[in-house]
Amino acid sequence: MDKREICSGVYWLGAIDWERQLFDALVPLPEGTSYNAYLIKGGSKTALLDTVEPDMVDTLLHQLRDVPAVDYVIVHHAEQDHSGSLPTILEKYPHAQVITSAKCLPLLQDMFSLEKDRCLIVKDGDTLDLGGRTLEFMAMPWVHWPETMVSYLREDHILFTCDFFGSHLATSDLFAHDKARVYDAAKRYYAQIMMPFRTHIAKHLERLVPMDVRVICPSHGPVFDDPPFIMEAYRDWVNAPPQNKVVIPYVSMHHSTKLMVDMLVGELAARGVSVQPFEMTVTDIGRLAAALVDASTVVMATPTVLNGPHPNIAYAAFLMNLLKPKTKYLSVIGSLGWGGKVVEQLSGILTNLKLELLDPVLVKGVPAEKDRAALAALAQTIAHKHSL
Ligand code: FEO
């Protein structure tokens, strides 16, 4: 795909990775992704904002075939999906200067050999004059790494946000007009990449409020020509109280734990509580992460394996502990043969979260009617807690 015009003199460039299935060897990409770069032509200078995953640098070089000079390469973030093609671009444009933050430069130098006299450090509030067009740099740590900055093209009201507001979505659409599809992809992306940094993001969102941002250009997924759409979604994910919703990661070895999950799902649904079970031997962890964004309660459902939870449930707990959702309540249900410490072990994993533990329901062997009553009591407690 060739470069595309966002407005006169401002272009989307980049590579659409239709086939990639996994990011960071962790994040599933059911809809692929894109690595967006942007080109701004000012009256006197031209700036390239970020690059692409190095495997796809040929696509970027093709898009730059008729761009004789790039004066500045802005590096918002050091992760290789955006910075990895920097050496190739600097070779193509030997007079281009790298503009980045003081925190980003050493990270880049850890990956490539960068001549120091080609690099200009900018700090929050600094500007770069391109000739009738002014880029303002804003430090926005932790979207996604501590060095991240964004830049604002003042005259055109365009905010270039790198990972912030991104979505892992391979699409031929330049703009995010298929809102339902983009919302889902952006929520998954937020859950897996941004949610651990919620408190930082809340401050960054506040900072954007007084600005007259008319276009948001992230480094993954489509461009937002309706910024309130994604900014309001972020405010909701970051700040709104969790919903009347339960997420149940589960594994069952001999159907007993599954039977308990089915019972609990029915009891919760009967009380008007939304519930999403995820079978952890096959589930897409991106869907699980997205569900955690606004779940008030998580119930881990596990058989006892060698005295502890099934390893896939321990993984679910470990992942949840990393992602730090707004979840308030935790419970554990499951079937065991003779004994174990599943509750202690799972609680011991979830140390980053302040969770209130609701009475677990652990059953020996196949659940009986009395166990259904215990699950109904747990559902009642959850419904009550959610109503507070
Ligand atoms: Fe898309 Fe943190 O890199």
Short mmCIF file of C-alpha atoms in Angstrom, two decimals, residues 30-259:
data_model
loop_
_atom_site.label_atom_id
_atom_site.label_comp_id
_atom_site.label_asym_id
_atom_site.label_seq_id
_atom_site.Cartn_x
_atom_site.Cartn_y
_atom_site.Cartn_z
CA PRO A 30 -6.60 -12.26 15.53
CA GLU A 31 -6.88 -9.31 13.13
CA GLY A 32 -3.18 -8.71 12.42
CA THR A 33 -1.77 -5.25 13.02
CA SER A 34 -0.14 -2.28 11.33
CA TYR A 35 3.00 -0.24 11.98
CA ASN A 36 2.15 3.34 11.12
CA ALA A 37 4.67 6.03 10.34
CA TYR A 38 3.75 9.56 9.27
CA LEU A 39 5.35 12.14 7.01
CA ILE A 40 4.92 15.89 7.50
CA LYS A 41 6.03 18.31 4.83
CA GLY A 42 6.55 21.81 6.19
CA GLY A 43 7.47 24.90 4.19
CA SER A 44 11.17 24.29 4.79
CA LYS A 45 11.63 20.91 6.47
CA THR A 46 10.26 17.42 6.22
CA ALA A 47 9.80 15.11 9.21
CA LEU A 48 9.23 11.38 9.34
CA LEU A 49 7.47 10.27 12.51
CA ASP A 50 8.55 6.76 13.59
CA THR A 51 9.36 3.86 11.27
CA VAL A 52 8.09 0.29 10.97
CA GLU A 53 8.88 -3.25 12.08
CA PRO A 54 12.25 -3.97 10.43
CA ASP A 55 10.91 -7.03 8.54
CA MET A 56 8.68 -4.62 6.61
CA VAL A 57 11.11 -1.78 5.97
CA ASP A 58 10.93 -2.35 2.20
CA THR A 59 7.32 -1.17 2.27
CA LEU A 60 8.35 2.05 3.97
CA LEU A 61 11.26 2.55 1.57
CA HIS A 62 8.88 2.15 -1.36
CA GLN A 63 6.56 4.79 0.10
CA LEU A 64 9.53 7.12 0.49
CA ARG A 65 10.80 6.57 -3.06
CA ASP A 66 9.69 10.05 -4.17
CA VAL A 67 10.66 11.84 -0.96
CA PRO A 68 14.13 13.20 -1.76
CA ALA A 69 14.91 14.60 1.67
CA VAL A 70 13.89 13.88 5.24
CA ASP A 71 15.33 16.39 7.68
CA TYR A 72 14.10 14.87 10.91
CA VAL A 73 13.13 11.40 12.08
CA ILE A 74 11.01 11.70 15.21
CA VAL A 75 11.29 8.66 17.48
CA HIS A 76 8.42 8.66 19.96
CA HIS A 77 9.12 5.24 21.44
CA ALA A 78 12.05 2.82 21.33
CA GLU A 79 10.19 -0.47 20.86
CA GLN A 80 11.40 -2.10 17.67
CA ASP A 81 8.05 -2.22 15.90
CA HIS A 82 8.45 1.56 15.53
CA SER A 83 12.18 2.18 15.83
CA GLY A 84 13.56 -1.00 14.29
CA SER A 85 13.91 0.42 10.78
CA LEU A 86 15.68 3.56 11.97
CA PRO A 87 19.18 2.45 10.84
CA THR A 88 17.89 1.79 7.30
CA ILE A 89 16.12 5.15 7.16
CA LEU A 90 19.17 7.00 8.47
CA GLU A 91 21.26 5.30 5.79
CA LYS A 92 18.79 6.42 3.10
CA TYR A 93 18.76 9.98 4.46
CA PRO A 94 22.33 10.61 5.67
CA HIS A 95 21.56 14.21 6.64
CA ALA A 96 18.46 13.41 8.69
CA GLN A 97 18.58 14.21 12.38
CA VAL A 98 16.99 11.95 14.99
CA ILE A 99 14.67 13.78 17.40
CA THR A 100 13.85 11.89 20.55
CA SER A 101 13.57 12.14 24.33
CA ALA A 102 16.42 11.88 26.81
CA LYS A 103 14.97 8.63 28.10
CA CYS A 104 14.53 7.14 24.65
CA LEU A 105 18.01 7.82 23.29
CA PRO A 106 19.88 5.35 25.52
CA LEU A 107 17.30 2.68 24.73
CA LEU A 108 17.91 3.25 21.03
CA GLN A 109 21.65 3.14 21.61
CA ASP A 110 21.25 -0.21 23.35
CA MET A 111 19.85 -1.56 20.08
CA PHE A 112 21.69 0.26 17.29
CA SER A 113 24.83 2.22 16.85
CA LEU A 114 23.60 5.81 16.59
CA GLU A 115 25.98 8.69 16.00
CA LYS A 116 25.35 11.05 18.88
CA ASP A 117 25.78 14.17 16.76
CA ARG A 118 22.84 13.02 14.62
CA CYS A 119 20.52 13.02 17.64
CA LEU A 120 18.69 15.95 19.16
CA ILE A 121 17.08 15.50 22.57
CA VAL A 122 13.75 17.22 23.12
CA LYS A 123 11.81 17.61 26.32
CA ASP A 124 8.19 18.20 27.19
CA GLY A 125 6.96 21.44 25.60
CA ASP A 126 9.81 21.79 23.12
CA THR A 127 8.84 22.63 19.56
CA LEU A 128 10.24 22.00 16.11
CA ASP A 129 9.60 24.44 13.29
CA LEU A 130 9.09 22.77 9.92
CA GLY A 131 8.29 26.04 8.16
CA GLY A 132 4.73 27.14 8.80
CA ARG A 133 4.13 23.95 10.72
CA THR A 134 5.08 23.43 14.35
CA LEU A 135 5.52 20.12 16.11
CA GLU A 136 5.18 20.27 19.88
CA PHE A 137 6.57 17.37 21.92
CA MET A 138 4.78 16.09 24.98
CA ALA A 139 6.28 13.56 27.37
CA MET A 140 3.73 10.80 28.02
CA PRO A 141 5.53 8.13 30.00
CA TRP A 142 4.10 4.61 30.15
CA VAL A 143 2.15 4.63 26.92
CA HIS A 144 3.77 2.13 26.49
CA TRP A 145 7.29 2.38 27.93
CA PRO A 146 8.70 4.98 30.34
CA GLU A 147 10.39 6.95 27.56
CA THR A 148 7.33 7.48 25.37
CA MET A 149 6.44 10.90 24.04
CA VAL A 150 3.76 12.09 21.63
CA SER A 151 3.81 15.07 19.30
CA TYR A 152 1.20 17.62 18.33
CA LEU A 153 1.10 19.38 14.99
CA ARG A 154 -0.31 22.67 16.19
CA GLU A 155 -1.54 24.31 13.02
CA ASP A 156 -3.33 21.14 11.84
CA HIS A 157 -4.51 20.01 15.29
CA ILE A 158 -3.12 16.50 14.73
CA LEU A 159 -1.85 14.44 17.65
CA PHE A 160 0.66 11.66 16.88
CA THR A 161 0.39 9.25 19.77
CA CYS A 162 2.51 6.21 18.89
CA ASP A 163 1.13 3.24 20.89
CA PHE A 164 -1.40 5.41 22.80
CA PHE A 165 -4.91 4.98 21.29
CA GLY A 166 -3.60 2.21 19.03
CA SER A 167 -5.29 -0.98 17.95
CA HIS A 168 -3.89 -4.20 16.57
CA LEU A 169 -6.04 -4.13 13.47
CA ALA A 170 -4.94 -4.76 9.90
CA THR A 171 -7.36 -2.81 7.75
CA SER A 172 -7.28 -1.02 4.43
CA ASP A 173 -9.34 1.77 6.02
CA LEU A 174 -7.24 4.85 6.70
CA PHE A 175 -9.78 6.22 9.18
CA ALA A 176 -11.62 4.51 12.03
CA HIS A 177 -15.08 4.67 10.48
CA ASP A 178 -16.05 1.05 11.24
CA LYS A 179 -16.51 2.05 14.85
CA ALA A 180 -17.76 -1.23 16.30
CA ARG A 181 -14.79 -3.14 14.87
CA VAL A 182 -12.25 -0.53 15.90
CA TYR A 183 -13.76 -0.24 19.39
CA ASP A 184 -13.30 -3.97 20.01
CA ALA A 185 -9.73 -3.96 18.67
CA ALA A 186 -8.82 -0.82 20.62
CA LYS A 187 -10.28 -2.27 23.82
CA ARG A 188 -8.25 -5.47 23.44
CA TYR A 189 -5.19 -3.36 22.76
CA TYR A 190 -5.84 -1.15 25.78
CA ALA A 191 -6.36 -4.24 27.97
CA GLN A 192 -3.11 -5.88 27.01
CA ILE A 193 -0.80 -2.90 26.49
CA MET A 194 -2.14 0.09 28.41
CA MET A 195 -4.23 -1.18 31.34
CA PRO A 196 -1.24 -1.78 33.65
CA PHE A 197 -0.51 1.97 33.39
CA ARG A 198 -4.04 3.20 34.07
CA THR A 199 -3.08 5.84 36.60
CA HIS A 200 -0.56 7.42 34.20
CA ILE A 201 -3.05 7.29 31.35
CA ALA A 202 -5.71 9.04 33.43
CA LYS A 203 -3.33 12.00 33.83
CA HIS A 204 -2.44 12.02 30.13
CA LEU A 205 -6.14 12.05 29.21
CA GLU A 206 -6.68 15.06 31.49
CA ARG A 207 -3.83 16.85 29.80
CA LEU A 208 -5.48 16.41 26.41
CA VAL A 209 -8.83 17.87 27.52
CA PRO A 210 -8.07 21.57 26.84
CA MET A 211 -6.41 20.82 23.51
CA ASP A 212 -8.31 21.17 20.27
CA VAL A 213 -7.26 17.78 18.87
CA ARG A 214 -9.06 17.08 15.60
CA VAL A 215 -7.17 14.00 14.39
CA ILE A 216 -5.35 11.28 16.36
CA CYS A 217 -2.69 9.32 14.50
CA PRO A 218 -1.59 6.23 16.44
CA SER A 219 1.17 3.86 15.38
CA HIS A 220 -1.10 0.80 15.18
CA GLY A 221 -4.50 0.58 13.53
CA PRO A 222 -6.58 3.25 11.84
CA VAL A 223 -6.44 7.03 12.28
CA PHE A 224 -9.16 8.76 14.32
CA ASP A 225 -10.77 11.73 12.59
CA ASP A 226 -13.34 11.73 15.41
CA PRO A 227 -11.02 11.90 18.47
CA PRO A 228 -13.84 12.03 21.08
CA PHE A 229 -14.78 8.47 20.04
CA ILE A 230 -11.50 6.95 21.25
CA MET A 231 -10.85 9.48 24.02
CA GLU A 232 -14.22 8.83 25.62
CA ALA A 233 -13.70 5.07 25.31
CA TYR A 234 -10.36 5.45 27.11
CA ARG A 235 -11.94 7.58 29.84
CA ASP A 236 -14.50 4.85 30.37
CA TRP A 237 -11.92 2.03 30.45
CA VAL A 238 -9.56 3.96 32.71
CA ASN A 239 -11.86 5.80 35.10
CA ALA A 240 -15.38 4.38 35.14
CA PRO A 241 -16.28 1.97 37.97
CA PRO A 242 -16.23 -1.70 36.94
CA GLN A 243 -19.52 -3.11 35.72
CA ASN A 244 -21.98 -5.67 37.02
CA LYS A 245 -19.91 -8.39 35.38
CA VAL A 246 -18.08 -11.58 36.37
CA VAL A 247 -15.23 -13.19 34.45
CA ILE A 248 -14.58 -16.88 35.06
CA PRO A 249 -11.29 -18.32 33.81
CA TYR A 250 -11.71 -22.07 34.14
CA VAL A 251 -10.23 -25.49 33.40
CA SER A 252 -11.91 -28.81 34.08
CA MET A 253 -10.19 -32.19 34.02
CA HIS A 254 -13.10 -34.57 34.64
CA HIS A 255 -16.12 -32.28 34.12
CA SER A 256 -16.77 -31.55 37.81
CA THR A 257 -15.31 -28.04 37.77
CA LYS A 258 -17.08 -27.38 34.46
CA LEU A 259 -20.35 -28.47 36.08
#
